[in-house]
mmCIF file of C-alpha atoms in Angstrom:
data_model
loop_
_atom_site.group_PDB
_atom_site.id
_atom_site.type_symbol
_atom_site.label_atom_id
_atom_site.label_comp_id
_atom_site.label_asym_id
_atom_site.label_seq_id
_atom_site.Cartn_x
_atom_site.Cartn_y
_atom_site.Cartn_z
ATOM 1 C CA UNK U 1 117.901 120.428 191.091
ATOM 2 C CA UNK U 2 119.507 120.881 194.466
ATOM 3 C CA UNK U 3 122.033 118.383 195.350
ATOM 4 C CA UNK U 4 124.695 117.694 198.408
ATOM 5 C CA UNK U 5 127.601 114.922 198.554
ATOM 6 C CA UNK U 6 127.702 113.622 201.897
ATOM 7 C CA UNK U 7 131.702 113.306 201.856
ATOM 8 C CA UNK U 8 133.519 115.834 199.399
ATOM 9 C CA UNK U 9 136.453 113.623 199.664
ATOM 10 C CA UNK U 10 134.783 110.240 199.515
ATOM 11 C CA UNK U 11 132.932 111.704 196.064
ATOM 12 C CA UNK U 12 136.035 113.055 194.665
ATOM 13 C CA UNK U 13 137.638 109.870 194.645
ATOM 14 C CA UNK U 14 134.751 107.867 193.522
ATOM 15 C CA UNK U 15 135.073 110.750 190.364
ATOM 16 C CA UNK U 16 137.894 110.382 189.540
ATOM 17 C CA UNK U 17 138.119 106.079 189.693
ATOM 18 C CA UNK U 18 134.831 106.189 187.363
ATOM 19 C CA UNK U 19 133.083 104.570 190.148
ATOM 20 C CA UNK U 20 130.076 106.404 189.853
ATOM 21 C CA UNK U 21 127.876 103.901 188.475
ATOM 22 C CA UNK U 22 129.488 100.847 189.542
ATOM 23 C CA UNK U 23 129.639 101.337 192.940
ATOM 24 C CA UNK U 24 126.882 100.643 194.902
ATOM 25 C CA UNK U 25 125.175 103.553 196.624
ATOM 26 C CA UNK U 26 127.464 106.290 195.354
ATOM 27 C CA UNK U 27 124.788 107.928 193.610
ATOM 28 C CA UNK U 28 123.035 108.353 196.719
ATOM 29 C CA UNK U 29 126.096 109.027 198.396
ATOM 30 C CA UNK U 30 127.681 111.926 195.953
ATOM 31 C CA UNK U 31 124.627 112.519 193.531
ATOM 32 C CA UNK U 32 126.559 116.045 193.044
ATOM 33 C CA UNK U 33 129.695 114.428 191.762
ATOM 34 C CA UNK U 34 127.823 111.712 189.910
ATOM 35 C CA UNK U 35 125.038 113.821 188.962
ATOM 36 C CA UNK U 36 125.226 112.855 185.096
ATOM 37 C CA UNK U 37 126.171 109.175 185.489
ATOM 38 C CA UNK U 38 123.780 108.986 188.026
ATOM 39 C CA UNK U 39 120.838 110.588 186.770
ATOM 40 C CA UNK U 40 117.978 108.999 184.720
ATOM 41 C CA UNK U 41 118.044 109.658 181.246
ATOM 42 C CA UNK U 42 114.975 107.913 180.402
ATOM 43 C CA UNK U 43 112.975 108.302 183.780
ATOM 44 C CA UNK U 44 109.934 106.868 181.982
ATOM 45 C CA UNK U 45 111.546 104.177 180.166
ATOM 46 C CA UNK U 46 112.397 101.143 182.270
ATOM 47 C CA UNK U 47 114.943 100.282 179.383
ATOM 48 C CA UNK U 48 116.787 103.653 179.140
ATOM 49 C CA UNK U 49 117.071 103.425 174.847
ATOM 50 C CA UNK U 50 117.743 100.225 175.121
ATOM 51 C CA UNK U 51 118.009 100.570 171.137
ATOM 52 C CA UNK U 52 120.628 103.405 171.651
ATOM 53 C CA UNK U 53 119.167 105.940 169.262
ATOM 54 C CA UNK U 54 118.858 108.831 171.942
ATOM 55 C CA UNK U 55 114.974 108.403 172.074
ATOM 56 C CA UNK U 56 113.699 107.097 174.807
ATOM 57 C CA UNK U 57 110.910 104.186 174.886
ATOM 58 C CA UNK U 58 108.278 106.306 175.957
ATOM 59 C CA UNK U 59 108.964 108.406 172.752
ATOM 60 C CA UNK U 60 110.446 106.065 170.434
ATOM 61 C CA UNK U 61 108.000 104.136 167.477
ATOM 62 C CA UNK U 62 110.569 101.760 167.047
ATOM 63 C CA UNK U 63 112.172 101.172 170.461
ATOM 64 C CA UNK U 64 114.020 97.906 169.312
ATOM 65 C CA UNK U 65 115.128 99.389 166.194
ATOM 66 C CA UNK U 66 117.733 102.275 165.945
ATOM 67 C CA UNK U 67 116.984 103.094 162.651
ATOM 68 C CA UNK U 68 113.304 103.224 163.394
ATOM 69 C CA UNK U 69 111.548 101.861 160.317
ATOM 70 C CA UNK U 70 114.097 102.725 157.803
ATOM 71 C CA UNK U 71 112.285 101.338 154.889
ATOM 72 C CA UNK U 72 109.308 103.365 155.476
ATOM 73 C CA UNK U 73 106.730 100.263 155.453
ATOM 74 C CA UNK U 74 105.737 100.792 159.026
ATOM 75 C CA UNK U 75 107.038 97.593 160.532
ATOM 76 C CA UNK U 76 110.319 98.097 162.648
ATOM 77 C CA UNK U 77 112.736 96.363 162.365
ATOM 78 C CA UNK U 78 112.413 93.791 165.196
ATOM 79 C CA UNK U 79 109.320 92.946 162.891
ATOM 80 C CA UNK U 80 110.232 93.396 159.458
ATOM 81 C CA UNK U 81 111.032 90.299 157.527
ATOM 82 C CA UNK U 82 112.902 92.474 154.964
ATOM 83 C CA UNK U 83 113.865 95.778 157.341
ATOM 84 C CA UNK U 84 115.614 97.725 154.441
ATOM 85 C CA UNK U 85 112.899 96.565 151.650
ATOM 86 C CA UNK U 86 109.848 99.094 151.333
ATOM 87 C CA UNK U 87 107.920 96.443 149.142
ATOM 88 C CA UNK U 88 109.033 93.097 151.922
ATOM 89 C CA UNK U 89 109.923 90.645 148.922
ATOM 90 C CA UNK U 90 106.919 91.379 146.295
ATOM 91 C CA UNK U 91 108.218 89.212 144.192
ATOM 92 C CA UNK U 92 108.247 86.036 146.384
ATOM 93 C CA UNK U 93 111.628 85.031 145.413
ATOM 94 C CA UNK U 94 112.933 84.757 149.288
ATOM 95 C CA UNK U 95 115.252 87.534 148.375
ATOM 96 C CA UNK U 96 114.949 91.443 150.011
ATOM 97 C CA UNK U 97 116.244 94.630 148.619
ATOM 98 C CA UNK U 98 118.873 95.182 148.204
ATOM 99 C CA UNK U 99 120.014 91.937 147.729
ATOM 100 C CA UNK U 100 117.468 91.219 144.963
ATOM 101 C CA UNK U 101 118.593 92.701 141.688
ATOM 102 C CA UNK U 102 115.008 92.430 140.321
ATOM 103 C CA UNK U 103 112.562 93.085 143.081
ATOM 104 C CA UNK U 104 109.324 92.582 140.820
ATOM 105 C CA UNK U 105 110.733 89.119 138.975
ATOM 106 C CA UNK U 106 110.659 85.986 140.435
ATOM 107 C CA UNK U 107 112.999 84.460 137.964
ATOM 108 C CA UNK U 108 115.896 87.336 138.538
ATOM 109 C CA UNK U 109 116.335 87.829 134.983
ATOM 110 C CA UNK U 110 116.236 84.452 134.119
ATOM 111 C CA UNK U 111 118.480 85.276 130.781
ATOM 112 C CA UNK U 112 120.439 87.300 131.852
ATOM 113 C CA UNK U 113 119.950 89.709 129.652
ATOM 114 C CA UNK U 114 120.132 93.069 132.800
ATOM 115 C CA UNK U 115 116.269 93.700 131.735
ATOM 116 C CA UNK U 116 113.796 92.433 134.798
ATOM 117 C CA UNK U 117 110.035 91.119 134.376
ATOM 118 C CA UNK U 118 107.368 93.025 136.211
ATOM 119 C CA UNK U 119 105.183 90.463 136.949
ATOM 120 C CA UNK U 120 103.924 92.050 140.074
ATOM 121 C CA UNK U 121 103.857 95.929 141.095
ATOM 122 C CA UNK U 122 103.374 97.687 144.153
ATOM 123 C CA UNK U 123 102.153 101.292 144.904
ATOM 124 C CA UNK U 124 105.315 103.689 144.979
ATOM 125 C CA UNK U 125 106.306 105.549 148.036
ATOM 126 C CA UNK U 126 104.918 108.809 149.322
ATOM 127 C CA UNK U 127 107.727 110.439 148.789
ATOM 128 C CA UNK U 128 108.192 109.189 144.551
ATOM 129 C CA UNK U 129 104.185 109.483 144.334
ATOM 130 C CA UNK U 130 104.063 112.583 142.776
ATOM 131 C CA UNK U 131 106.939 111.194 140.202
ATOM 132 C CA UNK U 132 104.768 108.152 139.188
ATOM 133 C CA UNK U 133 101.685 110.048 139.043
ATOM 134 C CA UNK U 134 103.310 111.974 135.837
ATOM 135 C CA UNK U 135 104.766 109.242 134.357
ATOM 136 C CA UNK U 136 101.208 108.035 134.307
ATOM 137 C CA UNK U 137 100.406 111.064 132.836
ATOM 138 C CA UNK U 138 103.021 112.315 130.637
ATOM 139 C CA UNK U 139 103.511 110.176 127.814
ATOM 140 C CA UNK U 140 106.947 112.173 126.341
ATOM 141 C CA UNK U 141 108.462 110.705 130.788
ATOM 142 C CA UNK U 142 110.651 107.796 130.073
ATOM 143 C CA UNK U 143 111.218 105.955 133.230
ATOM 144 C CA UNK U 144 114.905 104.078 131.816
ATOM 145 C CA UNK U 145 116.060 107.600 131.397
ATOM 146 C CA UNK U 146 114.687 108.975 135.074
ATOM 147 C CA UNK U 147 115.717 105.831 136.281
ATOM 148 C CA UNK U 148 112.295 104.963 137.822
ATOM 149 C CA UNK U 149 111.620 101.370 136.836
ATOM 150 C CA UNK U 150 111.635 100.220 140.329
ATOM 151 C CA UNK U 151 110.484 103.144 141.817
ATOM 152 C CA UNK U 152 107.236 103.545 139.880
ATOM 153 C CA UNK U 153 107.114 99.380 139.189
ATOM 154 C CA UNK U 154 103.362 99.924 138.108
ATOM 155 C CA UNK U 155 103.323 103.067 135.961
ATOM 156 C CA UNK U 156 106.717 101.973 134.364
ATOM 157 C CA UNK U 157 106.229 97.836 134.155
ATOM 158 C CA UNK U 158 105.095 98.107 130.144
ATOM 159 C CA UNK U 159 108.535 99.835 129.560
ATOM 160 C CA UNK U 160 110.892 98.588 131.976
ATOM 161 C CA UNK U 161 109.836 94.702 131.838
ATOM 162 C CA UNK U 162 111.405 92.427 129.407
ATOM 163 C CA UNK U 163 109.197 91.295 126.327
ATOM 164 C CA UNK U 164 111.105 88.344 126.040
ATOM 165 C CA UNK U 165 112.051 87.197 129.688
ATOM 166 C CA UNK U 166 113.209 83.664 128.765
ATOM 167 C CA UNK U 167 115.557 85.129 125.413
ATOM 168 C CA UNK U 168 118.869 86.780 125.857
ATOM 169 C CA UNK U 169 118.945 88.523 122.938
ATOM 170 C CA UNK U 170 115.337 89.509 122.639
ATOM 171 C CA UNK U 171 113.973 88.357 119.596
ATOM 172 C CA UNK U 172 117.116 89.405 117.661
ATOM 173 C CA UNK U 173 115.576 88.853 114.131
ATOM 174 C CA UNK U 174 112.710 90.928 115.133
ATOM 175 C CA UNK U 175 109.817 88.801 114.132
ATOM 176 C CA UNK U 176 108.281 89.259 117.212
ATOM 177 C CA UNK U 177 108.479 85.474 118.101
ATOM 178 C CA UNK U 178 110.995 85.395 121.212
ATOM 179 C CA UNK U 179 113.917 82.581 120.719
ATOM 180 C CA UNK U 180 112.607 79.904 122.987
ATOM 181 C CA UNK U 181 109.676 79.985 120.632
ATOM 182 C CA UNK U 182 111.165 81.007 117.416
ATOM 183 C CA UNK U 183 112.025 78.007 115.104
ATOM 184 C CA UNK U 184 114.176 80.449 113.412
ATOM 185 C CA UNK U 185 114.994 82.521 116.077
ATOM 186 C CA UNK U 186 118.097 84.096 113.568
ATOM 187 C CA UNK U 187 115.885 84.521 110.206
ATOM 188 C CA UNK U 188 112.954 86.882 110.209
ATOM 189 C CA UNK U 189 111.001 85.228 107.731
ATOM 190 C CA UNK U 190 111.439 81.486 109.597
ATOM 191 C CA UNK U 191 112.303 79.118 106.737
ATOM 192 C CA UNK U 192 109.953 81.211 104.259
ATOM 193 C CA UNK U 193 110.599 78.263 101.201
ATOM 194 C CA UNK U 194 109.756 75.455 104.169
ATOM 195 C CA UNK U 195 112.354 73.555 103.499
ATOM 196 C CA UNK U 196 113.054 72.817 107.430
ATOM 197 C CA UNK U 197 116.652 75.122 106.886
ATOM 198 C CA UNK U 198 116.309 78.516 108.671
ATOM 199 C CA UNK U 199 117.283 81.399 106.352
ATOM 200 C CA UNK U 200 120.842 82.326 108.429
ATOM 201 C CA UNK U 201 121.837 78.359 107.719
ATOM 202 C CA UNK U 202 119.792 78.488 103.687
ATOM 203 C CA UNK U 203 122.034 78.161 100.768
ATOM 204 C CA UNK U 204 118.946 79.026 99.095
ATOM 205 C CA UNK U 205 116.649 80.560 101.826
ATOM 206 C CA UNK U 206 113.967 81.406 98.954
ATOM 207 C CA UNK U 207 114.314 78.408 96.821
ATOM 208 C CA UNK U 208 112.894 74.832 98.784
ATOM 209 C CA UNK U 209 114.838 72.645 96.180
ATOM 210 C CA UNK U 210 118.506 74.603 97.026
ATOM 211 C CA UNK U 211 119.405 74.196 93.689
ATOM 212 C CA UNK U 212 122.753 76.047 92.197
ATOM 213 C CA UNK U 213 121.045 78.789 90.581
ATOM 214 C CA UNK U 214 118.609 80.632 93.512
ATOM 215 C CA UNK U 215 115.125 80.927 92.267
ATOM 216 C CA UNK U 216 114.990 84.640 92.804
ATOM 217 C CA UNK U 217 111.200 84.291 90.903
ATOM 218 C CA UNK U 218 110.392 83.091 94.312
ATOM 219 C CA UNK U 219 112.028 85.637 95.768
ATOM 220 C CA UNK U 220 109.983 88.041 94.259
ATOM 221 C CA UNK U 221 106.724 86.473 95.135
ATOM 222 C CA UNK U 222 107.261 85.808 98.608
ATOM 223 C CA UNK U 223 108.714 89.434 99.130
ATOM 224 C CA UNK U 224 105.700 90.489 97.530
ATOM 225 C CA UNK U 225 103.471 88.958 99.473
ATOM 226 C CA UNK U 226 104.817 89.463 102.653
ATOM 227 C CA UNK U 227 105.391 92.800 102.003
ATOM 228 C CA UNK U 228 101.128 92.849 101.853
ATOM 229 C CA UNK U 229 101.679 94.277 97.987
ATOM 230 C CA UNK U 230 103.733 93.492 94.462
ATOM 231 C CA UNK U 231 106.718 93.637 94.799
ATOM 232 C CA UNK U 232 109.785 95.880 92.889
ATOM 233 C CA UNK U 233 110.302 93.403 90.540
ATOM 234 C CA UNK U 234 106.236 92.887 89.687
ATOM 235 C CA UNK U 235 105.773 96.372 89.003
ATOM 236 C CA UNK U 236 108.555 96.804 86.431
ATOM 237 C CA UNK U 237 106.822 93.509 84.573
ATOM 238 C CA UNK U 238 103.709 95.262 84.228
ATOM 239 C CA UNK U 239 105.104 98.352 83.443
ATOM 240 C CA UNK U 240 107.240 96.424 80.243
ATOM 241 C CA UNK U 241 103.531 94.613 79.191
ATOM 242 C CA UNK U 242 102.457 98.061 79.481
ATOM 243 C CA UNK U 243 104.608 99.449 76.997
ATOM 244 C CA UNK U 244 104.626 96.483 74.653
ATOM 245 C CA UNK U 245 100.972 96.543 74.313
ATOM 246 C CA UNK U 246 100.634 100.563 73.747
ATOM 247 C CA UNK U 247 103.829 99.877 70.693
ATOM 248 C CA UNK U 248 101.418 96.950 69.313
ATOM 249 C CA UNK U 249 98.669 99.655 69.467
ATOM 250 C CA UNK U 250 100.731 101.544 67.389
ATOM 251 C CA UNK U 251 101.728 99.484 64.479
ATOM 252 C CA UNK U 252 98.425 98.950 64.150
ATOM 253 C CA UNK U 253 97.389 102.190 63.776
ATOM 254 C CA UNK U 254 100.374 102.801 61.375
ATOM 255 C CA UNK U 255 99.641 99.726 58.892
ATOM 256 C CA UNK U 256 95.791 100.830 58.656
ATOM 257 C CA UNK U 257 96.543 104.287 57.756
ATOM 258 C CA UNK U 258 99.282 103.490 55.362
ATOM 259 C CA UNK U 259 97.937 100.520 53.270
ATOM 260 C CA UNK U 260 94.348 100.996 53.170
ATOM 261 C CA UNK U 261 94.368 104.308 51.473
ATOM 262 C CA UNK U 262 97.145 103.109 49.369
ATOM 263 C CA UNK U 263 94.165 99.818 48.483
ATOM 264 C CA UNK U 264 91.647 102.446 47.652
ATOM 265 C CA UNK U 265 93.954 104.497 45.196
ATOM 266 C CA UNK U 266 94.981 101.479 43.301
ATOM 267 C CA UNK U 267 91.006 100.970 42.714
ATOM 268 C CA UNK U 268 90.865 104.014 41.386
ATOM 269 C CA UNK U 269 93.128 104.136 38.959
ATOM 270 C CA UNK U 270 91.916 100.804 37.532
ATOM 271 C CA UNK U 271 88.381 102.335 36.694
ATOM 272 C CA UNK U 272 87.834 103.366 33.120
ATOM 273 C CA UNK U 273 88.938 107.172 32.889
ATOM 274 C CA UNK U 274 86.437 108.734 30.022
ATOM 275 C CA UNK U 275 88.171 112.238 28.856
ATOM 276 C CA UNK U 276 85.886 114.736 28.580
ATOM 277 C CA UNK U 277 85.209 116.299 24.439
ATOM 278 C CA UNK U 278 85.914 119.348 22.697
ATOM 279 C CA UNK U 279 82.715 121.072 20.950
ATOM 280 C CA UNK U 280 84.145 119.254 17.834
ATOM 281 C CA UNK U 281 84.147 115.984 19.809
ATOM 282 C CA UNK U 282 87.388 115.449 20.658
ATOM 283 C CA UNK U 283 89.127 114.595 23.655
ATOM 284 C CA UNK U 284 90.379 117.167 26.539
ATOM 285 C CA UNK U 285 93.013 115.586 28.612
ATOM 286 C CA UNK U 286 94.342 117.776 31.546
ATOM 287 C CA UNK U 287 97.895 115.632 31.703
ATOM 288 C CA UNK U 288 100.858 115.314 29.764
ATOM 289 C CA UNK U 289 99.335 118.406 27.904
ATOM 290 C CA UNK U 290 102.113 118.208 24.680
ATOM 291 C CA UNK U 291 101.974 115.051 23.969
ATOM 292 C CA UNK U 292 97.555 115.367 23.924
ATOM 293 C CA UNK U 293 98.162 118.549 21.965
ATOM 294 C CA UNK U 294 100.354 117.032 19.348
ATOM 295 C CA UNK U 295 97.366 113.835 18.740
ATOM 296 C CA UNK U 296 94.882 116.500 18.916
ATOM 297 C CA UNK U 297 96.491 118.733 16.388
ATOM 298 C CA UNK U 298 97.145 115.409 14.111
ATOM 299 C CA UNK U 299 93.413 114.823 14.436
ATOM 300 C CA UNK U 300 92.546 118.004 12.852
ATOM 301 C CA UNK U 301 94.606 118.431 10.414
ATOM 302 C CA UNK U 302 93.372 114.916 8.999
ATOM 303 C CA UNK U 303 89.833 116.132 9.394
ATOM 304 C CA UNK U 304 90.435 119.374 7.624
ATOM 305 C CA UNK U 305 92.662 116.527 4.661
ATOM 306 C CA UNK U 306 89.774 114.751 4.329
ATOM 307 C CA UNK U 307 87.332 117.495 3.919
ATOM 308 C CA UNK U 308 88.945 119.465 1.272
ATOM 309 C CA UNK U 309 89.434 116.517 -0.821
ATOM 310 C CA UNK U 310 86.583 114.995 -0.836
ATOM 311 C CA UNK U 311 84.500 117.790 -0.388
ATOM 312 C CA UNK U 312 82.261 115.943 2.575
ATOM 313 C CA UNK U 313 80.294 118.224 4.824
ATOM 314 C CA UNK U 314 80.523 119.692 8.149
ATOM 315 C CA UNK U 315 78.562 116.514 9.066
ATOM 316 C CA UNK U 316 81.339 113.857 7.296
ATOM 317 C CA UNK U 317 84.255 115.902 8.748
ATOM 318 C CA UNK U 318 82.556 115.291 12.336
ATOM 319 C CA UNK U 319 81.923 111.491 11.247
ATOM 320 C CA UNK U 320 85.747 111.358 10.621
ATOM 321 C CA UNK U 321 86.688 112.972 13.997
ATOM 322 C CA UNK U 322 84.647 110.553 16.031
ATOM 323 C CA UNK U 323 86.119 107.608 14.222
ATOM 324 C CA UNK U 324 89.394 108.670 15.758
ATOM 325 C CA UNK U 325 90.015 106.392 18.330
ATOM 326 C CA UNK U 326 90.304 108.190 22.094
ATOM 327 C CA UNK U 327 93.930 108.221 23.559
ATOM 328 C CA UNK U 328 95.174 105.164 25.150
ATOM 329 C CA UNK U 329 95.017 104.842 29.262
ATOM 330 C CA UNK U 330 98.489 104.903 30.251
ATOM 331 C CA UNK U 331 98.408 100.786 30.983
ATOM 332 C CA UNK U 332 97.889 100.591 27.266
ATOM 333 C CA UNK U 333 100.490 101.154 24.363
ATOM 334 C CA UNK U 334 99.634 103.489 21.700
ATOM 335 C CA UNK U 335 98.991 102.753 18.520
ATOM 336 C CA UNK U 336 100.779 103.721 15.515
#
């Protein structure tokens, strides 16, 4: 650009008193001195950055705004209710990031327990959609640990929010039953003998009549039953019926085979026991073989008496052998 100062000293002292742009008609007067103050910067914008962020109007998206969107929602700032909040108060609660400590809750943590609700969810960024995408995807991503609650509010709103948004301690006894809710909020089993005392406050949480001594019978049962099965304690009372009825079993067995066949042997030896003869017709005995010798011996030799006295036949000699009396059973005394 060609330029020409009308007075070189005029224009030199208007330099160096900063006058360049305050006095009227220097510009046209020394636009070689004043060339830079003088200028246009913005030639097309009637405003010259009026928002000061070096773009001029006729280039700038946000013209009133010298961060130019710097939420990323599109709205400048001269427009945007919450100008540093991507998601412009989801929640409703009046209150923009990053003032609002839980930008999906309403209630702000209402227990203040530093877990949020996600009761509402917005569609992540461009720049984090990617991220949420495999969270979505990748069941083993856990968005506490990539810190992603808020930035993925939908894909991470059944971990991040807080089951029990009203209960500081969330559900401490784990019952499931948060403590606004909970009638026991401290005793898992809520008053299990229903005697209206809670289990942490029960002298006897399983007996309903508190007496001294616990009924720990209950105990069992209800542990049992809760437990969807017997309990320790039932299995170890069958197991002791068990064994008592497999000893009973036994005694039986041992009584029938020891008395019975002792019953049949005492039959036996009250039948009549007929000894078997001798060709001469006397008896054979297979016990106590002296004693049946000696009688047997005594029986001939009063046979063979007889029959040389009295001369008697073969035939009276037998007649006196069988009038010899058999031995004696043994439950009989002898004779003499």
């Amino acid at each position: 650009t060609v330029c020409a100062d009308s007075s070189t000293s005029y224009c030199s002292d208007v330099a160096l008193g900063d006058n360049c742009t305050h006095t009227p008609g220097v510009c046209v007067d020394c636009p070689c001195t004043c060339f830079n103050e003088c200028m246009d910067p913005c030639p097309l914008d009637f405003l010259n950055d009026i928002d000061s962020d070096a773009i001029c109007g006729d280039k700038d998206s946000c013209p009133f705004d010298s961060d130019n969107d710097a939420d990323g929602d599109s709205l400048c700032a001269d427009e945007d209710s919450c100008p540093l909040d991507h998601f412009n108060d989801v929640d409703g609660d009046q209150l923009c990031q990053p003032i609002d400590s839980c930008p999906f809750d309403a209630f702000n943590d209402e227990d203040s327990d530093s877990v949020c609700r996600y009761d509402t969810c917005s569609l992540p960024l461009d720049m984090h959609a990617a991220l949420c995408q495999d969270i979505l995807l990748n069941a083993t991503a856990t968005c506490r640990m990539l810190d992603a609650c808020d930035i993925c509010s939908c894909a991470c709103a059944h971990e991040c929010s807080d089951e029990c948004p009203s209960d500081a301690e969330n559900d401490i006894d784990g019952d499931s039953i948060c403590g606004p809710v909970d009638s026991c909020p401290n005793d898992s089993l809520n008053d299990v003998d229903s005697d209206s005392i809670c289990g942490d406050d029960d002298s006897c949480p399983w007996d309903a009549l508190n007496s001294p001594l616990c009924d720990q019978t209950a105990q069992n049962s209800i542990t049992g039953e809760q437990s969807g099965g017997l309990s320790t304690n039932s299995f170890i009372v069958i197991i002791l019926v068990g064994c008592a009825v497999f000893c009973l079993i036994i005694v039986i067995l041992v009584v029938v085979l020891c008395c019975c066949p002792g019953k049949a042997c005492n039959r036996n030896r009250q039948r009549k026991v007929v000894p078997q003869q001798d060709t001469n017709g006397l008896p054979l005995y297979t016990n106590n073989a002296a004693v049946h010798s000696t009688s047997r011996h005594a029986a001939l030799s009063t046979a063979v008496s007889v029959g040389s006295t009295s001369n008697v036949d073969i035939g009276i000699h037998k007649s006196a052998e069988a009038k010899i009396s058999p031995p004696l059973s043994s439950n009989q005394p002898p004779l003499d």
